[in-house]
Structures are given as structure tokens and as C-alpha cells.
Amino acid sequence: MSDSRSSNFGAGPSALPEPVLQEAVRGLLNFNGTGMGIAEISHRSKEFTAFLAEVERQIRTQLDVPPTHSILFTQGGGSAQFSAVVLNLLARHRLLHPDLTDDERAMDYVITGSWSKKAAEEARRLGGGKVNVAVDARPHSKDGRSFDNIPAHDAYTFSPDPALIYYCENETVDGVEFSNDEASPASFPFHLLPKDTLLPLVGDHSSSFMSRPIPHLADHAVIYAGAQKNIGPAGLTILIVRKDCIVDVDAATKLGAVPVPLTMAYKTLADSSSVYNTPPVLSIYISGLVLLRSQELGGVKYYEELNKRKADKLYSVIKAGEEKGLLRAKVKEGSRSLMNVVFDVLGEGAEARFLSGAEALGIKGIKGHRSVGGIRVSLYNAVTDEQTDGLVAYMNTFLAQ
């Protein structure tokens, strides 16, 4: 078996920095001088709880998280949060408005891709309120049915006092991402949200977390992210929850809210400092190492510049391929993701040849999601300039042939 490492452009679990992996190997044998590996040590030991506190501090510092928000760690990934945000924020809304019927209790969903669509479907399944689709990107697409754009601001319709307002910042499957430039029509329309209230805004930032600053972070009720894109292995989910959203869910149940499973209640996580039960210790450890390295490099500003540079190189060669009639970008300009670049290779058998040639060079993980096909290149934080240059060089050679 070869000892050489491939260029991993997979969408998740994704690449991790090689220096972090080397340090993690040492920690697997002896964590912080304890004589025990990180996968063996008690999650309630003083050594691990101190490390967990440092991970929280790194996130708070690098993202400038205000003291109004708690940082929590749990399992279940983004899919579990599709349910948890509904249950916790409906409980909060029930405590604020106990006399409303379920039909009068709105949950606003911004649907711009496969993941926000799944989140809205879960909200409908759970019930407890009606789902209002604030916007659906598909009618604004080139074919009227694809997720290839972020709709313009005048397309949104928000409820006056919803239990939650849900969006997915970057759609991993479809390659669509909100712009951080508030002057862009593809930015999230924060200015259209209900005024004079603590916004119940929920952001799924799983595939862009720690890759760039989060606009209006303090205005969010909940931000969550699965770790397996930019900061760690699968198994860990990071939550940033405004403290007024950490409510007594049992009190809400007495008023008619749906009961919230104990380990999905944000109050359980907050009251126990995220160790009510055994957390994903190894995933937290490696994520902590990644965050320490991020701090040394310059944090989210450093990665924002790096990721834009990588994406610009890739979109440039895609444009050259389009001019030759050999490639086709799937997403409209202005709505394209810096994290997940999606395109088609045109011509009979061309995609298979493209994938085979990439595999021969150790370029892996670029086959598109099974639901949409095509090519998907994920440029997460650990993907280097040099690896991106290697892919671009291969694409130029492919186009020339």
C-alpha cells in the first residue's frame, strides 16, 4: 500500500490538515501527558474538560461570539438539528405565546437547496406549527426546478412573528451559497426580517463553519454545524445558541408543546456543559487541534482569503471549459459556493474519463452527489493552494486533449 496521501476534495467527511493528523496520532497514544489516549480517557476528567473549555474559547474568539450566546457540543449531525431546532424553538414560542393554536404558529423556511428542503420536510413531519416557505429557489432557476441560485430579496415573504426562521448558508449538494457582501442580491435579506423582537433565526452553517466570518451572528437564535467539513471528523455537532432559546422544555410541554427528548433539549446540554452523556471525545479533540492551528494561521479571515483564491482558480478553468463547450457550471454567477464547486463534463463518456484521469493522479472525492450527478469539488479549509493547483492543471490538460 502506498504511503503517499491523495488530494481529498470530498464533500464530507473531508480533508484534515496533515500536521493535525500527526498530532492526533500522538494524542491517541498519550493525551496531554496523562499516559492514556484521548479515545480512552474519561470525558469527565479534568484534562478533557479543560480541553473542551479551550475548544469553546477558540470558537468564541475566532468567530467573535458574544456572551449572549452559549456554545454547545453534541452528536447527531445536521440531520438531528433539523428536529432539535423545531422542538426547542416551538417550546420557546409556546412559552411566549401559550394561547396560539398550531395553525397560528408559523415556522419560516428559506429553501435554497437539498438540505434546507430536507429541514422543511422534517418540520412538517413533526408538526406543532405550520411551515411557511419564505422563498423557494427552484422557480427562480434556469429550468424552473433546480437549485441553481439564491433568489433576489424581493422574492422573500417572512411571517410577522414566527417560531423560527431557517436557512442553510451553504448548500453542499447543490453548490449554492449566500454572499457575505450585503450589497449583493445573493446575500441573506437580514433587513427584511421582523423588527423589534429577538429574532428566532436559525442558520445551518455545517459546510462553511470556520471558513469565513458569520454575518449578523449576534442576531441568530441558533447556528449549528457538523464538524466533518472544515474542522474535524464526523460525529460532532457544534451549536451556538442564544441564551433566551435555552428554555424549560418540560414547562412548555405542560402548555401543550411536543415533548423534547432529553438529549435534544438545549437546556440539558447547557446545564451539563455538554457532558450530560459521553460526547464524541475524539472528534472534539481533533476539532480542537484544527482550531488551534486556525488561530496560528490567522483564523476565519485567513481562510476566507484562501478559500476565495482557491475557488477563483477553479471557476476560471470551468469558464474556459464552457467557452470550449466541454464544461458547464451548474450554479448562476453570484450564487456560487466557495466551498462546493459543481459542474458537468459534457459529451458522451466524458465524465467517466474525467473521473478516471483524476483518480489516476490521486485526485479523489470529486464525483457529484448521487441525487444530482456531475462533478463536485469541495474546497474546505484543509485543501491547500497546491492541491487546488494540481486539480486545475489536470483540468487544463483534460480540456486540451
mmCIF file of C-alpha atoms in Angstrom:
data_model
loop_
_atom_site.group_PDB
_atom_site.id
_atom_site.type_symbol
_atom_site.label_atom_id
_atom_site.label_comp_id
_atom_site.label_asym_id
_atom_site.label_seq_id
_atom_site.Cartn_x
_atom_site.Cartn_y
_atom_site.Cartn_z
ATOM 1 C CA MET A 1 0.000 0.000 0.000
ATOM 2 C CA SER A 2 1.312 3.446 -0.907
ATOM 3 C CA ASP A 3 2.214 5.853 1.892
ATOM 4 C CA SER A 4 1.517 8.901 -0.285
ATOM 5 C CA ARG A 5 -1.600 10.911 0.514
ATOM 6 C CA SER A 6 -4.215 11.748 -2.093
ATOM 7 C CA SER A 7 -5.731 15.149 -2.728
ATOM 8 C CA ASN A 8 -9.084 14.805 -0.964
ATOM 9 C CA PHE A 9 -11.767 17.053 -2.465
ATOM 10 C CA GLY A 10 -14.579 15.040 -0.849
ATOM 11 C CA ALA A 11 -17.681 16.769 0.471
ATOM 12 C CA GLY A 12 -17.517 15.145 3.880
ATOM 13 C CA PRO A 13 -16.000 13.537 5.782
ATOM 14 C CA SER A 14 -13.448 15.841 4.311
ATOM 15 C CA ALA A 15 -9.741 16.579 4.315
ATOM 16 C CA LEU A 16 -7.954 17.379 7.557
ATOM 17 C CA PRO A 17 -4.612 19.217 7.861
ATOM 18 C CA GLU A 18 -1.726 16.767 7.856
ATOM 19 C CA PRO A 19 0.046 18.416 10.867
ATOM 20 C CA VAL A 20 -3.176 17.970 12.850
ATOM 21 C CA LEU A 21 -3.403 14.297 11.939
ATOM 22 C CA GLN A 22 0.196 13.787 13.048
ATOM 23 C CA GLU A 23 -0.515 15.475 16.385
ATOM 24 C CA ALA A 24 -3.729 13.456 16.771
ATOM 25 C CA VAL A 25 -1.747 10.224 16.413
ATOM 26 C CA ARG A 26 0.343 11.260 19.428
ATOM 27 C CA GLY A 27 -2.824 12.115 21.340
ATOM 28 C CA LEU A 28 -4.279 8.699 20.580
ATOM 29 C CA LEU A 29 -1.367 7.210 22.487
ATOM 30 C CA ASN A 30 -0.872 9.809 25.216
ATOM 31 C CA PHE A 31 -3.257 12.744 25.661
ATOM 32 C CA ASN A 32 -1.684 15.772 27.338
ATOM 33 C CA GLY A 33 0.756 13.680 29.371
ATOM 34 C CA THR A 34 -1.952 11.589 31.052
ATOM 35 C CA GLY A 35 -0.449 8.297 29.893
ATOM 36 C CA MET A 36 -3.810 7.441 28.308
ATOM 37 C CA GLY A 37 -5.023 8.006 24.757
ATOM 38 C CA ILE A 38 -7.741 10.565 24.019
ATOM 39 C CA ALA A 39 -10.087 7.754 22.944
ATOM 40 C CA GLU A 40 -9.609 6.082 26.348
ATOM 41 C CA ILE A 41 -9.799 8.962 28.796
ATOM 42 C CA SER A 42 -12.906 9.865 30.794
ATOM 43 C CA HIS A 43 -14.987 12.690 29.340
ATOM 44 C CA ARG A 44 -15.362 13.993 32.913
ATOM 45 C CA SER A 45 -11.637 14.046 33.644
ATOM 46 C CA LYS A 46 -10.116 17.423 34.443
ATOM 47 C CA GLU A 47 -7.799 17.094 31.445
ATOM 48 C CA PHE A 48 -10.599 16.583 28.934
ATOM 49 C CA THR A 49 -12.990 19.148 30.413
ATOM 50 C CA ALA A 50 -10.160 21.695 30.303
ATOM 51 C CA PHE A 51 -9.572 20.846 26.646
ATOM 52 C CA LEU A 52 -13.301 21.160 25.904
ATOM 53 C CA ALA A 53 -13.323 24.609 27.510
ATOM 54 C CA GLU A 54 -10.401 25.597 25.264
ATOM 55 C CA VAL A 55 -12.275 24.412 22.165
ATOM 56 C CA GLU A 56 -15.202 26.598 23.214
ATOM 57 C CA ARG A 57 -12.865 29.536 23.808
ATOM 58 C CA GLN A 58 -11.312 29.152 20.361
ATOM 59 C CA ILE A 59 -14.706 29.195 18.644
ATOM 60 C CA ARG A 60 -15.884 32.160 20.714
ATOM 61 C CA THR A 61 -12.720 34.136 19.988
ATOM 62 C CA GLN A 62 -12.313 33.340 16.303
ATOM 63 C CA LEU A 63 -15.977 33.931 15.428
ATOM 64 C CA ASP A 64 -16.451 36.781 17.918
ATOM 65 C CA VAL A 65 -19.371 35.040 19.633
ATOM 66 C CA PRO A 66 -20.984 37.427 22.156
ATOM 67 C CA PRO A 67 -21.700 36.485 25.800
ATOM 68 C CA THR A 68 -25.420 36.415 24.949
ATOM 69 C CA HIS A 69 -24.804 33.041 23.282
ATOM 70 C CA SER A 70 -23.750 29.639 24.632
ATOM 71 C CA ILE A 71 -21.572 27.200 22.712
ATOM 72 C CA LEU A 72 -22.694 23.583 22.998
ATOM 73 C CA PHE A 73 -21.363 20.271 21.701
ATOM 74 C CA THR A 74 -23.475 17.260 20.798
ATOM 75 C CA GLN A 75 -23.903 14.319 18.426
ATOM 76 C CA GLY A 76 -26.325 13.660 15.597
ATOM 77 C CA GLY A 77 -25.055 15.928 12.839
ATOM 78 C CA GLY A 78 -27.129 18.443 10.937
ATOM 79 C CA SER A 79 -29.937 15.957 10.398
ATOM 80 C CA ALA A 80 -30.599 15.698 14.153
ATOM 81 C CA GLN A 81 -30.709 19.503 14.322
ATOM 82 C CA PHE A 82 -33.455 19.538 11.675
ATOM 83 C CA SER A 83 -35.553 18.089 14.515
ATOM 84 C CA ALA A 84 -33.923 19.732 17.538
ATOM 85 C CA VAL A 85 -34.317 23.312 16.336
ATOM 86 C CA VAL A 86 -38.015 22.730 15.654
ATOM 87 C CA LEU A 87 -38.689 21.154 19.047
ATOM 88 C CA ASN A 88 -36.674 23.671 21.091
ATOM 89 C CA LEU A 89 -37.900 26.785 19.300
ATOM 90 C CA LEU A 90 -41.509 25.637 19.243
ATOM 91 C CA ALA A 91 -41.184 25.116 23.018
ATOM 92 C CA ARG A 92 -39.819 28.669 23.353
ATOM 93 C CA HIS A 93 -42.667 30.031 21.228
ATOM 94 C CA ARG A 94 -45.226 28.095 23.283
ATOM 95 C CA LEU A 95 -43.894 29.682 26.480
ATOM 96 C CA LEU A 96 -44.092 33.140 24.866
ATOM 97 C CA HIS A 97 -47.491 32.603 23.217
ATOM 98 C CA PRO A 98 -49.341 29.834 25.103
ATOM 99 C CA ASP A 99 -52.754 30.651 23.636
ATOM 100 C CA LEU A 100 -51.900 30.282 19.952
ATOM 101 C CA THR A 101 -53.104 27.214 18.065
ATOM 102 C CA ASP A 102 -50.697 25.140 15.978
ATOM 103 C CA ASP A 103 -52.160 26.684 12.817
ATOM 104 C CA GLU A 104 -51.325 30.128 14.166
ATOM 105 C CA ARG A 105 -47.726 29.166 14.962
ATOM 106 C CA ALA A 106 -45.554 29.681 11.872
ATOM 107 C CA MET A 107 -42.121 28.260 11.047
ATOM 108 C CA ASP A 108 -40.420 30.093 8.164
ATOM 109 C CA TYR A 109 -38.106 28.137 5.854
ATOM 110 C CA VAL A 110 -35.786 29.560 3.216
ATOM 111 C CA ILE A 111 -35.343 26.731 0.701
ATOM 112 C CA THR A 112 -32.266 27.128 -1.477
ATOM 113 C CA GLY A 113 -31.084 23.533 -1.829
ATOM 114 C CA SER A 114 -31.358 19.901 -0.851
ATOM 115 C CA TRP A 115 -30.550 20.370 2.848
ATOM 116 C CA SER A 116 -32.931 23.239 3.568
ATOM 117 C CA LYS A 117 -35.597 21.272 1.666
ATOM 118 C CA LYS A 118 -34.997 18.281 3.969
ATOM 119 C CA ALA A 119 -35.141 20.552 7.030
ATOM 120 C CA ALA A 120 -38.536 21.921 5.963
ATOM 121 C CA GLU A 121 -39.832 18.399 5.359
ATOM 122 C CA GLU A 122 -38.824 17.410 8.894
ATOM 123 C CA ALA A 123 -40.621 20.457 10.339
ATOM 124 C CA ARG A 124 -43.798 19.432 8.509
ATOM 125 C CA ARG A 125 -43.415 15.868 9.778
ATOM 126 C CA LEU A 126 -43.013 16.924 13.412
ATOM 127 C CA GLY A 127 -45.924 19.366 13.378
ATOM 128 C CA GLY A 128 -46.646 21.747 16.225
ATOM 129 C CA GLY A 129 -46.838 24.643 13.784
ATOM 130 C CA LYS A 130 -47.335 25.338 10.093
ATOM 131 C CA VAL A 131 -44.416 25.634 7.685
ATOM 132 C CA ASN A 132 -44.286 28.850 5.700
ATOM 133 C CA VAL A 133 -41.892 28.696 2.743
ATOM 134 C CA ALA A 134 -40.438 32.203 2.852
ATOM 135 C CA VAL A 135 -38.809 31.563 -0.510
ATOM 136 C CA ASP A 136 -38.110 28.578 -2.769
ATOM 137 C CA ALA A 137 -35.195 28.988 -5.158
ATOM 138 C CA ARG A 138 -36.420 26.454 -7.709
ATOM 139 C CA PRO A 139 -38.970 28.679 -9.510
ATOM 140 C CA HIS A 140 -36.134 31.203 -9.979
ATOM 141 C CA SER A 141 -33.815 28.669 -11.642
ATOM 142 C CA LYS A 142 -32.963 28.339 -15.325
ATOM 143 C CA ASP A 143 -35.176 25.255 -15.725
ATOM 144 C CA GLY A 144 -37.749 26.086 -13.037
ATOM 145 C CA ARG A 145 -36.918 23.036 -10.921
ATOM 146 C CA SER A 146 -33.218 23.120 -9.982
ATOM 147 C CA PHE A 147 -31.384 24.683 -7.049
ATOM 148 C CA ASP A 148 -29.004 26.899 -9.007
ATOM 149 C CA ASN A 149 -29.446 30.304 -7.389
ATOM 150 C CA ILE A 150 -30.009 32.472 -4.342
ATOM 151 C CA PRO A 151 -33.263 34.363 -5.031
ATOM 152 C CA ALA A 152 -33.332 38.169 -5.066
ATOM 153 C CA HIS A 153 -34.501 39.897 -1.898
ATOM 154 C CA ASP A 154 -37.917 40.855 -3.284
ATOM 155 C CA ALA A 155 -38.821 37.156 -3.551
ATOM 156 C CA TYR A 156 -38.925 36.591 0.244
ATOM 157 C CA THR A 157 -42.047 36.661 2.413
ATOM 158 C CA PHE A 158 -41.481 36.252 6.162
ATOM 159 C CA SER A 159 -44.155 35.743 8.831
ATOM 160 C CA PRO A 160 -44.638 38.601 11.356
ATOM 161 C CA ASP A 161 -43.842 36.548 14.482
ATOM 162 C CA PRO A 162 -42.615 33.064 13.547
ATOM 163 C CA ALA A 163 -41.348 30.425 15.943
ATOM 164 C CA LEU A 164 -38.231 30.103 13.786
ATOM 165 C CA ILE A 165 -36.692 31.367 10.547
ATOM 166 C CA TYR A 166 -34.492 28.698 8.967
ATOM 167 C CA TYR A 167 -31.849 28.919 6.258
ATOM 168 C CA CYS A 168 -28.835 26.884 5.098
ATOM 169 C CA GLU A 169 -25.844 29.155 4.493
ATOM 170 C CA ASN A 170 -24.095 26.833 2.033
ATOM 171 C CA GLU A 171 -25.839 24.007 0.210
ATOM 172 C CA THR A 172 -23.263 21.222 -0.034
ATOM 173 C CA VAL A 173 -25.117 19.138 -2.639
ATOM 174 C CA ASP A 174 -26.101 21.945 -4.979
ATOM 175 C CA GLY A 175 -23.126 24.309 -4.704
ATOM 176 C CA VAL A 176 -25.202 27.355 -3.764
ATOM 177 C CA GLU A 177 -24.082 29.795 -1.063
ATOM 178 C CA PHE A 178 -25.287 33.104 0.375
ATOM 179 C CA SER A 179 -22.923 36.002 -0.301
ATOM 180 C CA ASN A 180 -21.231 37.742 2.641
ATOM 181 C CA ASP A 181 -21.479 41.036 0.731
ATOM 182 C CA GLU A 182 -24.706 42.628 1.957
ATOM 183 C CA ALA A 183 -24.879 44.722 -1.230
ATOM 184 C CA SER A 184 -25.164 41.520 -3.264
ATOM 185 C CA PRO A 185 -28.657 40.339 -4.303
ATOM 186 C CA ALA A 186 -27.452 36.868 -3.289
ATOM 187 C CA SER A 187 -26.888 37.889 0.351
ATOM 188 C CA PHE A 188 -29.301 36.830 3.073
ATOM 189 C CA PRO A 189 -32.008 39.528 3.450
ATOM 190 C CA PHE A 190 -31.452 40.381 7.110
ATOM 191 C CA HIS A 191 -33.106 43.760 6.559
ATOM 192 C CA LEU A 192 -36.433 42.069 5.736
ATOM 193 C CA LEU A 193 -36.676 40.119 8.989
ATOM 194 C CA PRO A 194 -39.265 41.072 11.645
ATOM 195 C CA LYS A 195 -38.187 44.077 13.704
ATOM 196 C CA ASP A 196 -38.426 44.815 17.443
ATOM 197 C CA THR A 197 -38.031 41.210 18.511
ATOM 198 C CA LEU A 198 -35.355 38.720 19.460
ATOM 199 C CA LEU A 199 -35.121 37.014 16.093
ATOM 200 C CA PRO A 200 -35.671 33.235 16.077
ATOM 201 C CA LEU A 201 -33.133 32.975 13.233
ATOM 202 C CA VAL A 202 -31.590 29.533 12.663
ATOM 203 C CA GLY A 203 -28.563 29.091 10.405
ATOM 204 C CA ASP A 204 -27.244 25.748 9.211
ATOM 205 C CA HIS A 205 -23.563 26.583 8.697
ATOM 206 C CA SER A 206 -22.339 22.986 8.559
ATOM 207 C CA SER A 207 -20.315 23.218 5.356
ATOM 208 C CA SER A 208 -18.976 26.754 5.806
ATOM 209 C CA PHE A 209 -18.360 26.887 9.567
ATOM 210 C CA MET A 210 -14.983 28.475 10.429
ATOM 211 C CA SER A 211 -14.317 29.187 6.739
ATOM 212 C CA ARG A 212 -15.272 32.881 6.966
ATOM 213 C CA PRO A 213 -16.981 35.275 9.415
ATOM 214 C CA ILE A 214 -20.712 34.774 10.056
ATOM 215 C CA PRO A 215 -22.716 37.915 9.201
ATOM 216 C CA HIS A 216 -25.077 39.128 11.953
ATOM 217 C CA LEU A 217 -24.019 36.292 14.227
ATOM 218 C CA ALA A 218 -25.436 38.038 17.310
ATOM 219 C CA ASP A 219 -28.879 38.220 15.667
ATOM 220 C CA HIS A 220 -29.135 34.449 15.366
ATOM 221 C CA ALA A 221 -31.076 32.274 17.772
ATOM 222 C CA VAL A 222 -29.196 29.140 16.739
ATOM 223 C CA ILE A 223 -26.222 28.442 14.499
ATOM 224 C CA TYR A 224 -25.176 24.837 14.105
ATOM 225 C CA ALA A 225 -22.543 22.930 12.196
ATOM 226 C CA GLY A 226 -21.495 19.351 11.689
ATOM 227 C CA ALA A 227 -17.746 19.213 12.227
ATOM 228 C CA GLN A 228 -16.896 16.924 9.308
ATOM 229 C CA LYS A 229 -16.418 19.663 6.699
ATOM 230 C CA ASN A 230 -13.943 22.254 7.938
ATOM 231 C CA ILE A 231 -12.854 21.436 11.467
ATOM 232 C CA GLY A 232 -12.914 17.764 12.391
ATOM 233 C CA PRO A 233 -14.100 14.191 11.880
ATOM 234 C CA ALA A 234 -17.716 13.136 11.704
ATOM 235 C CA GLY A 235 -19.585 12.660 14.978
ATOM 236 C CA LEU A 236 -19.514 16.160 16.465
ATOM 237 C CA THR A 237 -22.093 18.919 16.057
ATOM 238 C CA ILE A 238 -21.346 22.422 17.319
ATOM 239 C CA LEU A 239 -24.167 24.721 18.418
ATOM 240 C CA ILE A 240 -24.151 28.457 19.089
ATOM 241 C CA VAL A 241 -27.419 29.144 20.918
ATOM 242 C CA ARG A 242 -28.715 32.470 22.182
ATOM 243 C CA LYS A 243 -29.474 32.070 25.870
ATOM 244 C CA ASP A 244 -33.142 33.058 25.637
ATOM 245 C CA CYS A 245 -33.595 29.977 23.417
ATOM 246 C CA ILE A 246 -32.353 27.630 26.142
ATOM 247 C CA VAL A 247 -35.777 27.089 27.695
ATOM 248 C CA ASP A 248 -37.515 24.728 30.108
ATOM 249 C CA VAL A 249 -38.985 22.356 27.537
ATOM 250 C CA ASP A 250 -40.929 20.430 30.194
ATOM 251 C CA ALA A 251 -42.745 23.613 31.201
ATOM 252 C CA ALA A 252 -43.635 24.126 27.530
ATOM 253 C CA THR A 253 -44.932 20.549 27.321
ATOM 254 C CA LYS A 254 -47.364 21.295 30.151
ATOM 255 C CA LEU A 255 -48.734 24.085 27.957
ATOM 256 C CA GLY A 256 -49.228 21.730 25.011
ATOM 257 C CA ALA A 257 -45.844 21.699 23.251
ATOM 258 C CA VAL A 258 -44.452 18.470 21.841
ATOM 259 C CA PRO A 259 -42.173 16.773 24.423
ATOM 260 C CA VAL A 260 -38.474 17.196 23.623
ATOM 261 C CA PRO A 261 -36.176 14.173 24.064
ATOM 262 C CA LEU A 262 -33.830 14.883 26.951
ATOM 263 C CA THR A 263 -30.598 14.741 24.955
ATOM 264 C CA MET A 264 -32.027 17.006 22.231
ATOM 265 C CA ALA A 265 -33.040 19.749 24.659
ATOM 266 C CA TYR A 266 -30.602 22.665 24.549
ATOM 267 C CA LYS A 267 -31.138 23.202 28.274
ATOM 268 C CA THR A 268 -29.828 19.695 29.015
ATOM 269 C CA LEU A 269 -26.655 20.413 27.045
ATOM 270 C CA ALA A 270 -26.174 23.858 28.586
ATOM 271 C CA ASP A 271 -26.803 22.776 32.193
ATOM 272 C CA SER A 272 -24.325 19.907 31.868
ATOM 273 C CA SER A 273 -21.600 21.831 29.988
ATOM 274 C CA SER A 274 -22.139 19.430 27.055
ATOM 275 C CA VAL A 275 -21.226 16.332 29.090
ATOM 276 C CA TYR A 276 -24.680 15.126 30.169
ATOM 277 C CA ASN A 277 -23.701 11.901 28.410
ATOM 278 C CA THR A 278 -20.447 10.904 26.731
ATOM 279 C CA PRO A 279 -19.733 13.414 23.964
ATOM 280 C CA PRO A 280 -17.783 12.487 20.797
ATOM 281 C CA VAL A 281 -14.452 12.820 22.566
ATOM 282 C CA LEU A 282 -12.127 12.004 19.663
ATOM 283 C CA SER A 283 -13.970 14.327 17.268
ATOM 284 C CA ILE A 284 -13.794 17.137 19.828
ATOM 285 C CA TYR A 285 -10.071 16.542 20.296
ATOM 286 C CA ILE A 286 -9.217 16.693 16.603
ATOM 287 C CA SER A 287 -11.506 19.691 16.103
ATOM 288 C CA GLY A 288 -9.686 21.427 18.937
ATOM 289 C CA LEU A 289 -6.336 20.787 17.252
ATOM 290 C CA VAL A 290 -7.709 22.207 13.983
ATOM 291 C CA LEU A 291 -8.960 25.320 15.789
ATOM 292 C CA LEU A 292 -5.590 25.879 17.472
ATOM 293 C CA ARG A 293 -3.918 25.662 14.062
ATOM 294 C CA SER A 294 -6.514 28.039 12.617
ATOM 295 C CA GLN A 295 -5.699 30.576 15.326
ATOM 296 C CA GLU A 296 -1.992 30.366 14.477
ATOM 297 C CA LEU A 297 -2.691 30.952 10.775
ATOM 298 C CA GLY A 298 -4.996 33.933 11.302
ATOM 299 C CA GLY A 299 -8.452 32.482 11.868
ATOM 300 C CA VAL A 300 -11.511 32.855 9.671
ATOM 301 C CA LYS A 301 -10.148 35.911 7.839
ATOM 302 C CA TYR A 302 -7.152 33.858 6.698
ATOM 303 C CA TYR A 303 -9.388 31.045 5.482
ATOM 304 C CA GLU A 304 -11.824 33.416 3.801
ATOM 305 C CA GLU A 305 -8.989 34.755 1.639
ATOM 306 C CA LEU A 306 -7.546 31.285 0.997
ATOM 307 C CA ASN A 307 -10.900 29.779 0.035
ATOM 308 C CA LYS A 308 -11.775 32.637 -2.301
ATOM 309 C CA ARG A 309 -8.410 32.254 -4.008
ATOM 310 C CA LYS A 310 -8.926 28.511 -4.480
ATOM 311 C CA ALA A 311 -12.479 28.967 -5.771
ATOM 312 C CA ASP A 312 -11.450 31.712 -8.212
ATOM 313 C CA LYS A 313 -8.867 29.370 -9.765
ATOM 314 C CA LEU A 314 -11.414 26.604 -10.173
ATOM 315 C CA TYR A 315 -14.223 28.767 -11.535
ATOM 316 C CA SER A 316 -11.750 30.297 -14.002
ATOM 317 C CA VAL A 317 -10.898 26.935 -15.558
ATOM 318 C CA ILE A 318 -14.596 25.992 -15.606
ATOM 319 C CA LYS A 319 -15.299 29.183 -17.555
ATOM 320 C CA ALA A 320 -12.559 28.244 -20.029
ATOM 321 C CA GLY A 321 -14.185 24.827 -20.393
ATOM 322 C CA GLU A 322 -17.564 26.439 -21.001
ATOM 323 C CA GLU A 323 -16.095 28.558 -23.790
ATOM 324 C CA LYS A 324 -14.890 25.338 -25.438
ATOM 325 C CA GLY A 325 -18.268 23.638 -24.934
ATOM 326 C CA LEU A 326 -16.710 20.970 -22.721
ATOM 327 C CA LEU A 327 -17.817 22.001 -19.203
ATOM 328 C CA ARG A 328 -20.960 23.597 -17.766
ATOM 329 C CA ALA A 329 -21.262 25.357 -14.416
ATOM 330 C CA LYS A 330 -24.442 24.357 -12.602
ATOM 331 C CA VAL A 331 -24.975 27.496 -10.494
ATOM 332 C CA LYS A 332 -25.675 31.051 -11.617
ATOM 333 C CA GLU A 333 -22.881 33.565 -11.136
ATOM 334 C CA GLY A 334 -23.207 35.432 -7.832
ATOM 335 C CA SER A 335 -24.750 32.430 -6.066
ATOM 336 C CA ARG A 336 -21.800 30.064 -6.435
ATOM 337 C CA SER A 337 -20.291 28.414 -3.404
ATOM 338 C CA LEU A 338 -16.690 28.906 -2.295
ATOM 339 C CA MET A 339 -16.884 25.521 -0.583
ATOM 340 C CA ASN A 340 -18.555 23.176 -3.078
ATOM 341 C CA VAL A 341 -17.964 23.821 -6.772
ATOM 342 C CA VAL A 342 -20.345 21.879 -9.037
ATOM 343 C CA PHE A 343 -20.219 21.432 -12.797
ATOM 344 C CA ASP A 344 -20.907 18.986 -15.615
ATOM 345 C CA VAL A 345 -18.423 17.465 -18.051
ATOM 346 C CA LEU A 346 -20.145 17.433 -21.434
ATOM 347 C CA GLY A 347 -20.026 14.742 -24.083
ATOM 348 C CA GLU A 348 -20.702 11.021 -24.195
ATOM 349 C CA GLY A 349 -18.453 9.206 -21.724
ATOM 350 C CA ALA A 350 -16.552 12.411 -20.903
ATOM 351 C CA GLU A 351 -17.450 12.466 -17.212
ATOM 352 C CA ALA A 352 -16.244 8.897 -16.708
ATOM 353 C CA ARG A 353 -12.960 9.725 -18.475
ATOM 354 C CA PHE A 354 -12.587 12.861 -16.351
ATOM 355 C CA LEU A 355 -13.083 10.935 -13.110
ATOM 356 C CA SER A 356 -10.786 8.116 -14.185
ATOM 357 C CA GLY A 357 -7.992 10.524 -15.134
ATOM 358 C CA ALA A 358 -8.331 12.357 -11.816
ATOM 359 C CA GLU A 359 -8.246 9.117 -9.837
ATOM 360 C CA ALA A 360 -5.024 8.103 -11.593
ATOM 361 C CA LEU A 361 -3.412 11.300 -10.285
ATOM 362 C CA GLY A 362 -4.633 10.793 -6.707
ATOM 363 C CA ILE A 363 -7.387 13.421 -7.059
ATOM 364 C CA LYS A 364 -10.278 11.927 -5.123
ATOM 365 C CA GLY A 365 -13.793 12.668 -3.884
ATOM 366 C CA ILE A 366 -14.970 14.745 -6.860
ATOM 367 C CA LYS A 367 -17.927 12.716 -8.072
ATOM 368 C CA GLY A 368 -21.148 14.684 -7.601
ATOM 369 C CA HIS A 369 -23.812 13.783 -5.064
ATOM 370 C CA ARG A 370 -25.860 10.796 -6.187
ATOM 371 C CA SER A 371 -29.039 12.912 -6.296
ATOM 372 C CA VAL A 372 -27.720 15.403 -8.862
ATOM 373 C CA GLY A 373 -24.713 13.778 -10.547
ATOM 374 C CA GLY A 374 -21.959 15.689 -12.295
ATOM 375 C CA ILE A 375 -18.744 16.790 -10.607
ATOM 376 C CA ARG A 376 -18.444 18.340 -7.150
ATOM 377 C CA VAL A 377 -15.141 19.717 -5.872
ATOM 378 C CA SER A 378 -15.125 20.643 -2.184
ATOM 379 C CA LEU A 379 -12.562 23.279 -1.216
ATOM 380 C CA TYR A 380 -12.736 23.090 2.563
ATOM 381 C CA ASN A 381 -10.156 24.764 4.773
ATOM 382 C CA ALA A 382 -7.687 21.861 4.779
ATOM 383 C CA VAL A 383 -7.491 21.754 0.964
ATOM 384 C CA THR A 384 -4.294 23.586 0.039
ATOM 385 C CA ASP A 385 -3.449 26.007 -2.744
ATOM 386 C CA GLU A 386 -1.052 23.389 -4.115
ATOM 387 C CA GLN A 387 -3.726 20.687 -4.235
ATOM 388 C CA THR A 388 -6.091 23.096 -5.969
ATOM 389 C CA ASP A 389 -3.371 23.999 -8.457
ATOM 390 C CA GLY A 390 -2.882 20.292 -9.165
ATOM 391 C CA LEU A 391 -6.570 19.851 -9.935
ATOM 392 C CA VAL A 392 -6.640 22.951 -12.139
ATOM 393 C CA ALA A 393 -3.582 21.707 -14.051
ATOM 394 C CA TYR A 394 -5.288 18.368 -14.625
ATOM 395 C CA MET A 395 -8.465 20.096 -15.838
ATOM 396 C CA ASN A 396 -6.493 22.244 -18.272
ATOM 397 C CA THR A 397 -4.779 19.132 -19.629
ATOM 398 C CA PHE A 398 -8.145 17.370 -19.951
ATOM 399 C CA LEU A 399 -9.598 20.330 -21.843
ATOM 400 C CA ALA A 400 -6.600 20.480 -24.166
ATOM 401 C CA GLN A 401 -6.952 16.778 -25.011
#
